[in-house]
Structure formats: structure tokens, C-alpha cells
PDB file of C-alpha atoms and ligand atoms in Angstrom:
ATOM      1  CA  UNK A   1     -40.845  -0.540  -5.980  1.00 45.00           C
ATOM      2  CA  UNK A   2     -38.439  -0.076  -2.452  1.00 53.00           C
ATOM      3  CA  UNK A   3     -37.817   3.785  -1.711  1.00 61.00           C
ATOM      4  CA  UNK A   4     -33.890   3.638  -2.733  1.00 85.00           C
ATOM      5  CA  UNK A   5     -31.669   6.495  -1.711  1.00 93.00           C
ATOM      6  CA  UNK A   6     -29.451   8.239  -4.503  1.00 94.00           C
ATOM      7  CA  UNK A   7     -25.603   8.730  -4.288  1.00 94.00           C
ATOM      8  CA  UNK A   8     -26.448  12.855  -4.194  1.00 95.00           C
ATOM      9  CA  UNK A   9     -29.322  11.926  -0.909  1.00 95.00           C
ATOM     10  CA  UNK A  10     -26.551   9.920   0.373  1.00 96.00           C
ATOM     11  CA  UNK A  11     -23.745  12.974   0.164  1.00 96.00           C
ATOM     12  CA  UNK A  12     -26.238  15.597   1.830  1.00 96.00           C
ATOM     13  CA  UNK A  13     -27.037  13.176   4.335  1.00 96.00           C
ATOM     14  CA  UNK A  14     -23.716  12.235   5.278  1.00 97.00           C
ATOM     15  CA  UNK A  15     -22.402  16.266   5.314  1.00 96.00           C
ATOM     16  CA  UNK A  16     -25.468  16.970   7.197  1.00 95.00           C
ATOM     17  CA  UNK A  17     -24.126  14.313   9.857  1.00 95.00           C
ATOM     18  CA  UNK A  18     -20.656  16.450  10.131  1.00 94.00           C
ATOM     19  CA  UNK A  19     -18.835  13.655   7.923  1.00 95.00           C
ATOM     20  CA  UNK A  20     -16.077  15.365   6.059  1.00 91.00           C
ATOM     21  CA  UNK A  21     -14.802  14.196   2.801  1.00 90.00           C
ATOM     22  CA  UNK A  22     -18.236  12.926   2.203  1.00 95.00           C
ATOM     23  CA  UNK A  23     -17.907  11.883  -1.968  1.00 96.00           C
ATOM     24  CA  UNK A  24     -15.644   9.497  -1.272  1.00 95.00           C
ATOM     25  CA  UNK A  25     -17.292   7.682   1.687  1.00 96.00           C
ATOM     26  CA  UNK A  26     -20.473   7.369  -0.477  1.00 97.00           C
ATOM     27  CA  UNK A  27     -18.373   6.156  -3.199  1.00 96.00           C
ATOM     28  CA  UNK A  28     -17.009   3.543  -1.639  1.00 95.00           C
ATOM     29  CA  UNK A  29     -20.471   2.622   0.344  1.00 96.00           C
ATOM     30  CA  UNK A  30     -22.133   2.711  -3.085  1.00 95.00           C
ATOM     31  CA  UNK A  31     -19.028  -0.171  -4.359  1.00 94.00           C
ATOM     32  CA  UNK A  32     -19.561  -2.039  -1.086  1.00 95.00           C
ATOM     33  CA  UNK A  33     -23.569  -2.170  -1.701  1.00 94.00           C
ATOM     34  CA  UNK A  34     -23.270  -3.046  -5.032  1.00 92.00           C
ATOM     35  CA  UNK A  35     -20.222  -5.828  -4.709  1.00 89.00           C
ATOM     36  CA  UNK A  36     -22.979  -7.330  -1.656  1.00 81.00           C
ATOM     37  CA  UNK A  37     -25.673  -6.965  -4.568  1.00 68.00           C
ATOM     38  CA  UNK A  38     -26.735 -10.531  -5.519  1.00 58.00           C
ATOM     39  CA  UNK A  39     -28.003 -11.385  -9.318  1.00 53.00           C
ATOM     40  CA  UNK A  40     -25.738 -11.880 -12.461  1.00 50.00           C
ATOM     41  CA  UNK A  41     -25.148  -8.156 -13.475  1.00 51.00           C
ATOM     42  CA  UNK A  42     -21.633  -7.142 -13.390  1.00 47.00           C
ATOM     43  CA  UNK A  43     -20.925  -5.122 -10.043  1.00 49.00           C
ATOM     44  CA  UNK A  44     -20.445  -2.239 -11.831  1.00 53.00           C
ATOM     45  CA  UNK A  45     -23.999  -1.968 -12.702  1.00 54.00           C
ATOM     46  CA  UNK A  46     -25.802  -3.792 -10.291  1.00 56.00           C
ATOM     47  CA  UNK A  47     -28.366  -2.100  -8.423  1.00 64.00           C
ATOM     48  CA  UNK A  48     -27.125  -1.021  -4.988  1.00 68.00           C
ATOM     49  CA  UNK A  49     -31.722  -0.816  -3.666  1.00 71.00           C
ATOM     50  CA  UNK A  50     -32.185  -0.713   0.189  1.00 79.00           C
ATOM     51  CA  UNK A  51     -28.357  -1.742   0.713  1.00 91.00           C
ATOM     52  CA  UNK A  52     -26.897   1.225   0.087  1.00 95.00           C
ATOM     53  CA  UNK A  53     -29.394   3.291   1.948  1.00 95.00           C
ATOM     54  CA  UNK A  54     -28.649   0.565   4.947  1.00 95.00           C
ATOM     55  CA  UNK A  55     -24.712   1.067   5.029  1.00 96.00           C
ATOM     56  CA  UNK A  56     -25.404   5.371   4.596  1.00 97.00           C
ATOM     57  CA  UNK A  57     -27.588   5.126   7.987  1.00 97.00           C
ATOM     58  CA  UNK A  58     -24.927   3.373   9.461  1.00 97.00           C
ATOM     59  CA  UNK A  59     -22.919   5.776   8.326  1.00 98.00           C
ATOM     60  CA  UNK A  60     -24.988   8.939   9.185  1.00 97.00           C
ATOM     61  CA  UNK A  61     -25.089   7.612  12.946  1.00 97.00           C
ATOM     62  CA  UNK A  62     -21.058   7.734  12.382  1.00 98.00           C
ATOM     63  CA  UNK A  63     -20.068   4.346  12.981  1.00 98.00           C
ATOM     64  CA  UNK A  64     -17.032   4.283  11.218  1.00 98.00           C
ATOM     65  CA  UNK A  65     -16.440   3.940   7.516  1.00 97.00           C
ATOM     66  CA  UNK A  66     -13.797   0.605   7.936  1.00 98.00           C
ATOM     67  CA  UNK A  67     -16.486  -0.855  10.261  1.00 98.00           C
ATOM     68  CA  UNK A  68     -18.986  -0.880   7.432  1.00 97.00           C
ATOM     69  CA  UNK A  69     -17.106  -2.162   4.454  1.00 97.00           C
ATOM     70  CA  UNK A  70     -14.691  -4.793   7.180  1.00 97.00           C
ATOM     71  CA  UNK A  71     -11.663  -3.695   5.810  1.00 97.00           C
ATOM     72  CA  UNK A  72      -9.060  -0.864   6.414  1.00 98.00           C
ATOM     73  CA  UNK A  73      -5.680  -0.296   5.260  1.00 98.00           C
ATOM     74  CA  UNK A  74      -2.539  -0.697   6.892  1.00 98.00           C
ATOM     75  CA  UNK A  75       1.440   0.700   5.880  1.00 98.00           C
ATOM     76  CA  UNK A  76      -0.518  -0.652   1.908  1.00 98.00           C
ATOM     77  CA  UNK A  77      -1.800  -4.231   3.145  1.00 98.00           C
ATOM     78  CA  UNK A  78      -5.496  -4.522   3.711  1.00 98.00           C
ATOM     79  CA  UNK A  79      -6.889  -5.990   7.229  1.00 98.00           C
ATOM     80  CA  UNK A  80     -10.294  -6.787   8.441  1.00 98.00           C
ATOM     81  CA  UNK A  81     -11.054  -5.224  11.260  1.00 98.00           C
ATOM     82  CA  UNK A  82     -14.110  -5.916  13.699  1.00 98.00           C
ATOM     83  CA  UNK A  83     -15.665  -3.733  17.000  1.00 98.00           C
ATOM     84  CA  UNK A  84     -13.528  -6.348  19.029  1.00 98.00           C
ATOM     85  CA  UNK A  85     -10.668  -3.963  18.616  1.00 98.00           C
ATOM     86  CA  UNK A  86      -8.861  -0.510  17.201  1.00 98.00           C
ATOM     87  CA  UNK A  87      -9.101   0.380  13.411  1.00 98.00           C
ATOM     88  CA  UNK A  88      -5.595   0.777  12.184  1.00 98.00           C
ATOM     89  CA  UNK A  89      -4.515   4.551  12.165  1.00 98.00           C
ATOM     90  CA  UNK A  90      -2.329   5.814   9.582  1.00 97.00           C
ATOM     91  CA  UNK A  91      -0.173   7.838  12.332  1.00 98.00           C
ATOM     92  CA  UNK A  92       0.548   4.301  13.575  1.00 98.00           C
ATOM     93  CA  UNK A  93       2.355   3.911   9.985  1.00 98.00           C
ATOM     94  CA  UNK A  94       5.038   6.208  12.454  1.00 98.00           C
ATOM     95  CA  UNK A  95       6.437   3.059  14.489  1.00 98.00           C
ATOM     96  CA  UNK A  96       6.696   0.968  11.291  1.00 98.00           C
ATOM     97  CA  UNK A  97       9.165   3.959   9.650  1.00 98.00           C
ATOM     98  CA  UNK A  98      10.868   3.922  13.177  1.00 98.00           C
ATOM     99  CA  UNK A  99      11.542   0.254  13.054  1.00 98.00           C
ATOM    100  CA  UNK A 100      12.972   0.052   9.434  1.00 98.00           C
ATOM    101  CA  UNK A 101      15.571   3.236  11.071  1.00 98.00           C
ATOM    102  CA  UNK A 102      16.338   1.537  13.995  1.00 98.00           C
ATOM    103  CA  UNK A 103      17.132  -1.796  11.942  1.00 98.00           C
ATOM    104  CA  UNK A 104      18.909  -0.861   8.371  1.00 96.00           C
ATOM    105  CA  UNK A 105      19.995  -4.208   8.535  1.00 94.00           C
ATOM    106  CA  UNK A 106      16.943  -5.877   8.183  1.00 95.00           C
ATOM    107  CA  UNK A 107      18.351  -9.481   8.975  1.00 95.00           C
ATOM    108  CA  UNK A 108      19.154  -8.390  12.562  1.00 96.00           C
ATOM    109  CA  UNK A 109      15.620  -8.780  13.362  1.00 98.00           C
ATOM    110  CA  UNK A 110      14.458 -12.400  13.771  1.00 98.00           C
ATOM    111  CA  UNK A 111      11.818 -12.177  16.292  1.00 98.00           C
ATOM    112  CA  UNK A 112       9.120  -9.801  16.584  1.00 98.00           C
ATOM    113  CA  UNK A 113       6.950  -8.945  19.484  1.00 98.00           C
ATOM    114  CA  UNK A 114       3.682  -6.718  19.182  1.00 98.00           C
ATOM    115  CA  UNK A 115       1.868  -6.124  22.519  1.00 98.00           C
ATOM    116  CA  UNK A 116      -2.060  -5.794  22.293  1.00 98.00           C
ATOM    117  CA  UNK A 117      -1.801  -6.674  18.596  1.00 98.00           C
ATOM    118  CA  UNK A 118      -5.176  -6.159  18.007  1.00 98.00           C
ATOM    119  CA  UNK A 119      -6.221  -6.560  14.235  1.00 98.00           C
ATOM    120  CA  UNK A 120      -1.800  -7.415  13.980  1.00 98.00           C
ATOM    121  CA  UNK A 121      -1.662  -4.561  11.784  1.00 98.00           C
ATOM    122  CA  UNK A 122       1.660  -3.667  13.332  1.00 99.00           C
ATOM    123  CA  UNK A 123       3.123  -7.227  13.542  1.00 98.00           C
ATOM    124  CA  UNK A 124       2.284  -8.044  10.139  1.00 99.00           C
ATOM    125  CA  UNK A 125       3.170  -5.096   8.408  1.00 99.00           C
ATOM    126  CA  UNK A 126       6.532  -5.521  10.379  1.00 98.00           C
ATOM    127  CA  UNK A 127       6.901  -9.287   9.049  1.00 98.00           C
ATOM    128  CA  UNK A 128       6.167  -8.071   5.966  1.00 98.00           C
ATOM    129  CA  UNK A 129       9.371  -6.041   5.982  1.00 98.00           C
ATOM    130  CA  UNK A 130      11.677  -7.973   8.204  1.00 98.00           C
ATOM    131  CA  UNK A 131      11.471 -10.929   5.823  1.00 97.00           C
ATOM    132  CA  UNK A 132      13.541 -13.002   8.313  1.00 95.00           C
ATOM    133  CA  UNK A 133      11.450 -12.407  11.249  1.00 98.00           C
ATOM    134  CA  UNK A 134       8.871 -14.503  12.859  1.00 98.00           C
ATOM    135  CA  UNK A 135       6.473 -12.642  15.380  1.00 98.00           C
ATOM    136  CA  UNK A 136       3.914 -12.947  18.565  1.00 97.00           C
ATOM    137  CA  UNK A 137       1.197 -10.735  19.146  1.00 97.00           C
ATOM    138  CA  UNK A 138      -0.665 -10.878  22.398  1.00 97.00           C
ATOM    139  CA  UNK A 139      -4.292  -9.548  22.925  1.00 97.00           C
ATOM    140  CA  UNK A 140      -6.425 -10.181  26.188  1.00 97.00           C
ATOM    141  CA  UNK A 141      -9.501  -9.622  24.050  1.00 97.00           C
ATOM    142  CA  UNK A 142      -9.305 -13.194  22.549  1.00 98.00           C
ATOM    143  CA  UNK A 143     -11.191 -11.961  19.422  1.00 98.00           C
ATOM    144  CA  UNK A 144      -8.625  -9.452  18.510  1.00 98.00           C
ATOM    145  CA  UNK A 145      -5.873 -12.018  18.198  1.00 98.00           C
ATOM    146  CA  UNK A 146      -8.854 -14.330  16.422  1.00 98.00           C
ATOM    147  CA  UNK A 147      -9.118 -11.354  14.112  1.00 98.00           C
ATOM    148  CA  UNK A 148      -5.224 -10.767  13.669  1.00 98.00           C
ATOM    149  CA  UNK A 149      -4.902 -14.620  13.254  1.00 98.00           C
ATOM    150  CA  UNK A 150      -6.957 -14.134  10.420  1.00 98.00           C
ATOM    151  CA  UNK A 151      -5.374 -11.299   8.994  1.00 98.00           C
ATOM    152  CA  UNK A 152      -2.135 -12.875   9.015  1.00 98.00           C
ATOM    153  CA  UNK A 153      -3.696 -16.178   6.887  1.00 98.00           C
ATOM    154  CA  UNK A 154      -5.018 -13.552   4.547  1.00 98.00           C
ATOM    155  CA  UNK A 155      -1.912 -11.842   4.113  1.00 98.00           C
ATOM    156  CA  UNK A 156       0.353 -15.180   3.594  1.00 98.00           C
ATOM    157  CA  UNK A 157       2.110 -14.132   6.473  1.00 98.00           C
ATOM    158  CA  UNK A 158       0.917 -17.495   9.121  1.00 98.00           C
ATOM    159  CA  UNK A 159       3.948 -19.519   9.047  1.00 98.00           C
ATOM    160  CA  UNK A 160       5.565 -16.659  10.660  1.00 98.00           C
ATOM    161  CA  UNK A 161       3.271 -15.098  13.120  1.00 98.00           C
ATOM    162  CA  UNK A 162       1.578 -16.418  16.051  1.00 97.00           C
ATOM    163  CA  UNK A 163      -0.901 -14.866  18.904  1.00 97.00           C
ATOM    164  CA  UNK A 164      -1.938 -15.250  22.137  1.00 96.00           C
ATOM    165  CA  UNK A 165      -4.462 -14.379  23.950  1.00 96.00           C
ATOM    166  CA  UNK A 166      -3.058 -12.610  27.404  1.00 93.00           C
ATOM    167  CA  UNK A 167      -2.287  -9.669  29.543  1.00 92.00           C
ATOM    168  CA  UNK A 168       0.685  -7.979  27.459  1.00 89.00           C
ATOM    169  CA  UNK A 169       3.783 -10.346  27.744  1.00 84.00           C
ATOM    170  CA  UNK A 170       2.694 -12.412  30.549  1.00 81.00           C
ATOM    171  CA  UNK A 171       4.482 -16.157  30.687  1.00 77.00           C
ATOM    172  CA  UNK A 172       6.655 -14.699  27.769  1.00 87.00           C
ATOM    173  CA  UNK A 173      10.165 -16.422  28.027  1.00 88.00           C
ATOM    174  CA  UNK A 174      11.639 -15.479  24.891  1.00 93.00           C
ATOM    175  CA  UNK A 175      13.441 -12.049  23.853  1.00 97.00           C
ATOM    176  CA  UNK A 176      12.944 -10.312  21.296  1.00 98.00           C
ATOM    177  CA  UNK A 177      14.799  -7.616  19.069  1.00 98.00           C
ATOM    178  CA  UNK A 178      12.071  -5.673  18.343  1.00 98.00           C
ATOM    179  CA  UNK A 179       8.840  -5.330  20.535  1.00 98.00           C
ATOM    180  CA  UNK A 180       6.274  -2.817  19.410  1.00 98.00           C
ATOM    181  CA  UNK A 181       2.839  -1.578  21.002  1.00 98.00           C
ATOM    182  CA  UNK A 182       0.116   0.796  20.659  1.00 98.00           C
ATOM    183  CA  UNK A 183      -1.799   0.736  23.673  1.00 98.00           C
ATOM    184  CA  UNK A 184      -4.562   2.000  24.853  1.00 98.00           C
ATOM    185  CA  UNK A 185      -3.694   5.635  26.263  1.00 98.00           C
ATOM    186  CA  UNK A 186      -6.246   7.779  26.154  1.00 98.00           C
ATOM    187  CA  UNK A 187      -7.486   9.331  29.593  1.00 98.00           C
ATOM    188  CA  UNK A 188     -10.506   7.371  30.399  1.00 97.00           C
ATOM    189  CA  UNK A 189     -12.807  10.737  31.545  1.00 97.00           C
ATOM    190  CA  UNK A 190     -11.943  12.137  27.987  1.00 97.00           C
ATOM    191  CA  UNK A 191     -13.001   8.596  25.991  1.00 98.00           C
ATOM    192  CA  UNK A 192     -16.596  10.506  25.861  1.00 97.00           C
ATOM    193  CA  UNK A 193     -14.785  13.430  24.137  1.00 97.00           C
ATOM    194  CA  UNK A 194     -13.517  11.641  21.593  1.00 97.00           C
ATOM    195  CA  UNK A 195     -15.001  12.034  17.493  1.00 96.00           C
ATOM    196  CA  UNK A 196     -18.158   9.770  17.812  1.00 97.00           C
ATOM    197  CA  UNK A 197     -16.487   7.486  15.646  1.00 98.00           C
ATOM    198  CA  UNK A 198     -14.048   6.354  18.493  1.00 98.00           C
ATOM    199  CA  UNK A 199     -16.006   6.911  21.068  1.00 98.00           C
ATOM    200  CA  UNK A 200     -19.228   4.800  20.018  1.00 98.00           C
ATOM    201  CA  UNK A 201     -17.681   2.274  18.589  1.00 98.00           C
ATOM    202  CA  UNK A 202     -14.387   1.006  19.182  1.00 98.00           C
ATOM    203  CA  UNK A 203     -14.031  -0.410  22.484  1.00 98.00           C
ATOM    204  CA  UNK A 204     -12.743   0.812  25.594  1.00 97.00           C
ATOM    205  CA  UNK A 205     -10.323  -2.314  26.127  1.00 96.00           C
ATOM    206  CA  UNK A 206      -8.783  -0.742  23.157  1.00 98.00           C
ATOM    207  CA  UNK A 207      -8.390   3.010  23.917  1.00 98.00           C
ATOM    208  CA  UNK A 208      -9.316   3.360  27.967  1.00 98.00           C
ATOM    209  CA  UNK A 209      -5.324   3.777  29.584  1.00 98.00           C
ATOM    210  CA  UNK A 210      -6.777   4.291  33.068  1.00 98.00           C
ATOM    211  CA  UNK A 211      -7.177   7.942  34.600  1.00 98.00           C
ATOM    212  CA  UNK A 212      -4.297   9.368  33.414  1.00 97.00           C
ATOM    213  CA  UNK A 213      -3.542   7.337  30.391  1.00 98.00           C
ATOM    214  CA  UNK A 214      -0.510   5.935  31.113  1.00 98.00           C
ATOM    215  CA  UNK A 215      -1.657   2.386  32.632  1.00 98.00           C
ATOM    216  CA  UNK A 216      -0.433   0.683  29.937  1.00 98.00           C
ATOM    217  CA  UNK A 217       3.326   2.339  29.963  1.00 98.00           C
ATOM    218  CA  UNK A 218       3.614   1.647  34.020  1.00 97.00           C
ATOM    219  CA  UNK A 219       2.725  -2.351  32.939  1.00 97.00           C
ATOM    220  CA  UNK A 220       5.176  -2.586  29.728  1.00 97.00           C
ATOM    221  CA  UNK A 221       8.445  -0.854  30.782  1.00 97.00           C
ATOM    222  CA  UNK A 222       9.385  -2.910  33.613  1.00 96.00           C
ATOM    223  CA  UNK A 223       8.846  -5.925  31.441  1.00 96.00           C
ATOM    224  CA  UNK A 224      11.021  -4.512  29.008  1.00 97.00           C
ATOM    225  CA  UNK A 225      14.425  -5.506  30.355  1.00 96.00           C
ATOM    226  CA  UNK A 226      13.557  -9.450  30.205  1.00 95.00           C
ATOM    227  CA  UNK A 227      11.971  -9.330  26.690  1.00 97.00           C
ATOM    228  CA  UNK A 228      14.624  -7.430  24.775  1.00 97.00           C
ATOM    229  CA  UNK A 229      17.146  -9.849  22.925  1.00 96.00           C
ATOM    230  CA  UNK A 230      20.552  -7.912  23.270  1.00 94.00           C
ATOM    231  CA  UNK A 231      21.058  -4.160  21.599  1.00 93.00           C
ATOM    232  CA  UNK A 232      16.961  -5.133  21.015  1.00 97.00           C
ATOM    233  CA  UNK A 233      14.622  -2.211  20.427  1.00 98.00           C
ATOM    234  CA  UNK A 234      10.952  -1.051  21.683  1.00 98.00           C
ATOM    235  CA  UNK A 235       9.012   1.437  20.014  1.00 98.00           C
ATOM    236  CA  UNK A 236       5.701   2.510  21.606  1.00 98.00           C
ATOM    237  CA  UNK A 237       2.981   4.876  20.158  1.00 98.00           C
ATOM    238  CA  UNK A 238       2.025   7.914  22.276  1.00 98.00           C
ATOM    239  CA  UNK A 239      -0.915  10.047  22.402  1.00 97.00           C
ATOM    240  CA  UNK A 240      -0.462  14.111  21.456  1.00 96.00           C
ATOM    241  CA  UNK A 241       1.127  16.048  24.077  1.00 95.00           C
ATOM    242  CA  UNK A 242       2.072  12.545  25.952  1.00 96.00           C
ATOM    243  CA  UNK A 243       5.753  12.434  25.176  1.00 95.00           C
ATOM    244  CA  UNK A 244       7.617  14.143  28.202  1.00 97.00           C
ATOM    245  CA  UNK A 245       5.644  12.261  31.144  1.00 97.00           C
ATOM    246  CA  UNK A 246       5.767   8.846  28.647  1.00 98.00           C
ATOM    247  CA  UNK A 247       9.768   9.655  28.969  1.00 98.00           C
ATOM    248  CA  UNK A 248       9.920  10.173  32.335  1.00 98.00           C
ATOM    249  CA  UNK A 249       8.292   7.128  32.945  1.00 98.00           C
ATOM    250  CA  UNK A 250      10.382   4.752  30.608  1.00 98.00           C
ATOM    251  CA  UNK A 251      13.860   6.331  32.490  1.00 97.00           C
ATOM    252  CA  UNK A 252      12.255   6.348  36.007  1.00 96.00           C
ATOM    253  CA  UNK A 253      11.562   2.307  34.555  1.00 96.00           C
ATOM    254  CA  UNK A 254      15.769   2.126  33.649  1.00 95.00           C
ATOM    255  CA  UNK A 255      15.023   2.462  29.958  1.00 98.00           C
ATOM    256  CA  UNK A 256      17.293   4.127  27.490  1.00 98.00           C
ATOM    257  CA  UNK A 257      15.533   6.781  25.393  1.00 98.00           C
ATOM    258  CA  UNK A 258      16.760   6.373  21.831  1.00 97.00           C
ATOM    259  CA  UNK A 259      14.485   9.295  19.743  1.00 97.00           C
ATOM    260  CA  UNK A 260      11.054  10.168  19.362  1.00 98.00           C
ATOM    261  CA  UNK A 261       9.746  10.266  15.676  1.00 98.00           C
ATOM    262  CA  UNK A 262       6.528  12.408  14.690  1.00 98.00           C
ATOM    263  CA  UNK A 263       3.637  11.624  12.614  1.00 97.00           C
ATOM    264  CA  UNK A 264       2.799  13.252   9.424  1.00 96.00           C
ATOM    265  CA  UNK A 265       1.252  15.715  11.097  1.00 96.00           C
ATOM    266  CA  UNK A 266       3.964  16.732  13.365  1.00 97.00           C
ATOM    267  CA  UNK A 267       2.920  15.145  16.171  1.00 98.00           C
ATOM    268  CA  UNK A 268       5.840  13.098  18.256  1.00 98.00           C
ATOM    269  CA  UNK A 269       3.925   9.512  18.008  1.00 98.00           C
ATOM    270  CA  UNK A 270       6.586   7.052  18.457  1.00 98.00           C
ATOM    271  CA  UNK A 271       9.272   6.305  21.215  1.00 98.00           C
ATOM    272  CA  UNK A 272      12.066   4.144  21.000  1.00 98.00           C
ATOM    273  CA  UNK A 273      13.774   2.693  23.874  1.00 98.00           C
ATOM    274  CA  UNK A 274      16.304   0.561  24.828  1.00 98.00           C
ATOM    275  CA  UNK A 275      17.355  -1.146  27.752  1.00 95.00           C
ATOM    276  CA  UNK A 276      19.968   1.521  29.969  1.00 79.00           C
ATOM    277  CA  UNK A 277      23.817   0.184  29.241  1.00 65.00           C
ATOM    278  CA  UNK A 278      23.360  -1.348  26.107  1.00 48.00           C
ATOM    279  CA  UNK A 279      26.459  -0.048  23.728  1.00 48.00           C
ATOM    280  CA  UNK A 280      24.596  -0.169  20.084  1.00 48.00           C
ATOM    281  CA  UNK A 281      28.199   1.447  18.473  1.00 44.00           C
ATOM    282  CA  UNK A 282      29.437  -1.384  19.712  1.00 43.00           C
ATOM    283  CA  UNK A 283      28.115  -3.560  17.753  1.00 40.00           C
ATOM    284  CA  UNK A 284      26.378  -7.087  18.013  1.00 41.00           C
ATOM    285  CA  UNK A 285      29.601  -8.305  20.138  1.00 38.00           C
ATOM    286  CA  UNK A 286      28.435  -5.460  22.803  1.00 36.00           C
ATOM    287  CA  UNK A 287      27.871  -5.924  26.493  1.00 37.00           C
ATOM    288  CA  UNK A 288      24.535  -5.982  27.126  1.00 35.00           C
ATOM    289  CA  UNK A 289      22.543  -3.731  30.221  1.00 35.00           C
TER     290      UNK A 289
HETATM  291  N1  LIG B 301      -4.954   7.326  18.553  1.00 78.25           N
HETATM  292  C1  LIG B 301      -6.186   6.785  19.015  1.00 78.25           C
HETATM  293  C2  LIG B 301      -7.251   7.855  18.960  1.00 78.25           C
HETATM  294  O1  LIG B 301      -7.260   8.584  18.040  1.00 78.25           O
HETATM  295  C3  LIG B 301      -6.032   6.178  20.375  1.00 78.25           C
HETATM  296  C4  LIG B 301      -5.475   4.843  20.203  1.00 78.25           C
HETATM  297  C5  LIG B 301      -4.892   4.300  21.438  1.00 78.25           C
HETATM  298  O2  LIG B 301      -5.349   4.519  22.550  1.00 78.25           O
HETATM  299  N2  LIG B 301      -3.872   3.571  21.247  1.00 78.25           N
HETATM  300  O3  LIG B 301      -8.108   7.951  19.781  1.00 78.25           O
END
């Protein structure tokens, strides 16, 4: 008989590896073990044995939950995600609620761009409001936009959403009305101080924004004013405390401002611009910057 850990082990293990919210990681670990369990018993009661135990070590050395079971949730869709790219963060939910305010009339928006899409979690949960809409995501890690490809076939959303492998919105010719990113902004000498979580195992290509964290900003914005369709939209996602230098950086870049929406915990997260001049009172017949 195999040494098998119990659920209760599994809990004091995990707490004892700083894991918060620990019953409902093991929980789900348990259904993951059990749903990988082969024989003819219903999941429910098959016997989790040394699979469980494997997916709680993986656990205890705190690579992260969505990593073990493949799949997190995004804005209520489900995505797989992979270590070739960022797990979907609910504070990035923020830029999806931005999007629906900036666009009330949802048929406005017909083409979608998402730069370093990643899993797509924010094209396709943008597609999947903006009915309409078809979208490009770019990646330069060519199995992220394999991975968001994939997402988008799961989620019946294909026939509207393509990607590209590529540095941001290089050899893009088309505008857009809406162009979303969350890139990666986090000040590479404090990647190391990040939860070990992050900092273990997601990639750098997917959180490392240079020195000061702002690499990705100083790329984007100047790009900005040939990708917008007309009265178009962007709305990037900021790191805490990033939001007055991000500013300064879009204006000194020509960029209109629009607002700056917080998370759910407060924290300003996503900024929408605009390209300077353009009139939005005045409607879709309005001169463009
Ligand atoms: N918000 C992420 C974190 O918690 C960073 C993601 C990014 O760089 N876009 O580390």
C-alpha cells in the first residue's frame, strides 16, 4: 500500500508553506487528483493515492495554484494558462470595466487590439462583450499566442480573433478602436521581491519592464497615434504607485489622458488614453488628432 497524504496533512502542509486560504486550494487539488484518477469509479469517489500528494508538493514549493490544475479564470470564462506566460489577475478585470465605459455603444467597436496578449485573456474576454468586434493579439513569446490561440478555439471565440507572434504592434497597418495591454512593468531589481509565486514561476518576458518599469510604456505610446481608428481608445494596466510617471509619459508621447480607473482594491490600475485633438463630444463625424 503507497504512503497517501490526507486532505488535513495536505492543509497543515500547505499553511506551514505561508499559503493563505489553504482549504480551498486543497479542495480543489484534491478534485484535480481525483478527476486525473484513472479506473471506473465516479470522480467523486475515486481515490486521489500519490496524485494528490504530487500536486500538494508542487504546491508547498508555491508554484502557483492555476499552474497546477492548467486553468484560471478570467472576467467568468476559463483559460489555460502555461509558464510560457502571466496567469490572468483579477485586477486586470479593471481594463475590461474601463472598456465597456469608454464604449456604451458596444457596436462602435469593430476591431480589437491586445498587445502582449499572452494567454488572450483580455482580447477574448473583450470579444466576448463587443459582439461585433474581431481582434489581434500579439505576443513575442510564440507560445503565449499558441496558448491564447487555443484559448480562443476553446472559448468559440476563433472566427474572430487572431495572433501573432511579434514585438508589440510591429508591421501593424490597421487601426483599431480599442487597443488594450498589460505589460510587463515591474522593476526588474524588484522581480526577486516578488510573492514566490511570481517570482519562480512566471516568466520574466512577462513581468521584467526594464530598470525602471516603464520599457514597455516608452515602446507603446508613440505607436499609439498610427493604431488608433478615429475617437479610438487605449487602456493600459499600471503597476501600484505607477500612475503619475505612466501619465507623464503618455502626454510627454502627445497622448490625451481620458481617466484612470482603480481596482477593487483601490488601487488606480487602468489608464485610458486617447490620441491629443480628438473631439469625442463631437461625435463619430469629429476631426480626428
Ligand atoms: N501585476 C503583476 C504582479 O502582480 C505584474 C504583471 C505585469 O507586469 N503586467 O506582479
Amino acid at each position: 500500500m503507497e504512503v497517501t497524504l490526507t486532505p488535513e496533512e495536505a492543509v497543515a502542509r500547505l499553511r506551514a508553506a505561508g499559503i493563505e486560504e489553504v482549504e480551498r486550494e486543497v479542495r480543489l487539488l484534491l478534485a484535480h487528483a481525483r478527476a486525473g484518477a484513472s479506473g471506473p469509479t465516479a470522480a467523486q469517489e475515486a481515490d486521489p493515492g500519490d496524485g494528490f500528494k504530487a500536486l500538494v508538493e508542487r504546491r508547498e514549493r508555491r508554484e502557483p495554484l492555476a499552474l497546477i490544475v492548467g486553468r484560471r479564470e478570467f472576467w467568468s470564462l476559463s483559460f489555460t494558462v502555461s509558464p510560457a506566460t502571466l496567469i490572468p489577475r483579477p485586477e486586470s478585470e479593471t481594463l475590461i470595466e474601463a472598456a465597456l465605459k469608454a464604449f456604451p455603444e458596444r457596436t462602435t467597436v469593430r476591431r480589437i487590439l491586445d498587445l502582449g496578449t499572452g494567454t488572450g485573456s483580455l482580447l477574448l474576454a473583450l470579444l466576448s462583450e463587443f459582439a461585433g468586434a474581431f481582434g489581434v493579439g500579439t505576443d513575442r513569446v510564440a507560445a503565449a499566442a499558441q496558448l491564447a490561440d487555443g484559448n480562443a478555439r476553446a472559448l468559440g471565440l476563433s472566427g474572430r480573433a487572431s495572433f501573432l507572434v511579434g514585438d508589440w504592434a510591429m508591421a501593424m497597418a490597421e487601426r483599431f478602436e480599442l487597443v488594450v495591454a498589460n505589460p510587463p512593468y515591474v522593476e526588474r531589481g524588484a522581480i526577486g521581491q516578488l510573492m514566490p509565486e511570481v517570482a519562480l514561476f512566471e516568466p520574466p518576458s512577462a513581468l521584467d519592464g526594464g530598470v525602471d518599469g516603464l520599457d514597455a510604456y516608452r515602446a507603446i505610446f508613440p505607436e499609439l497615434p498610427r493604431l488608433l481608428a478615429l475617437n479610438g481608445v487605449a487602456i493600459v494596466e499600471i503597476g501600484a504607485g505607477a500612475g503619475a510617471t505612466v501619465i507623464g509619459l503618455a502626454r510627454a508621447a502627445g497622448l490625451e489622458v481620458r481617466g484612470v480607473s482603480a481596482d477593487l482594491s483601490g488601487i488606480p490600475r487602468a489608464v485610458e488614453l486617447a490620441v491629443g485633438g480628438t473631439k469625442k463630444s463631437f461625435g463619430r463625424e469629429g476631426r480626428g488628432g
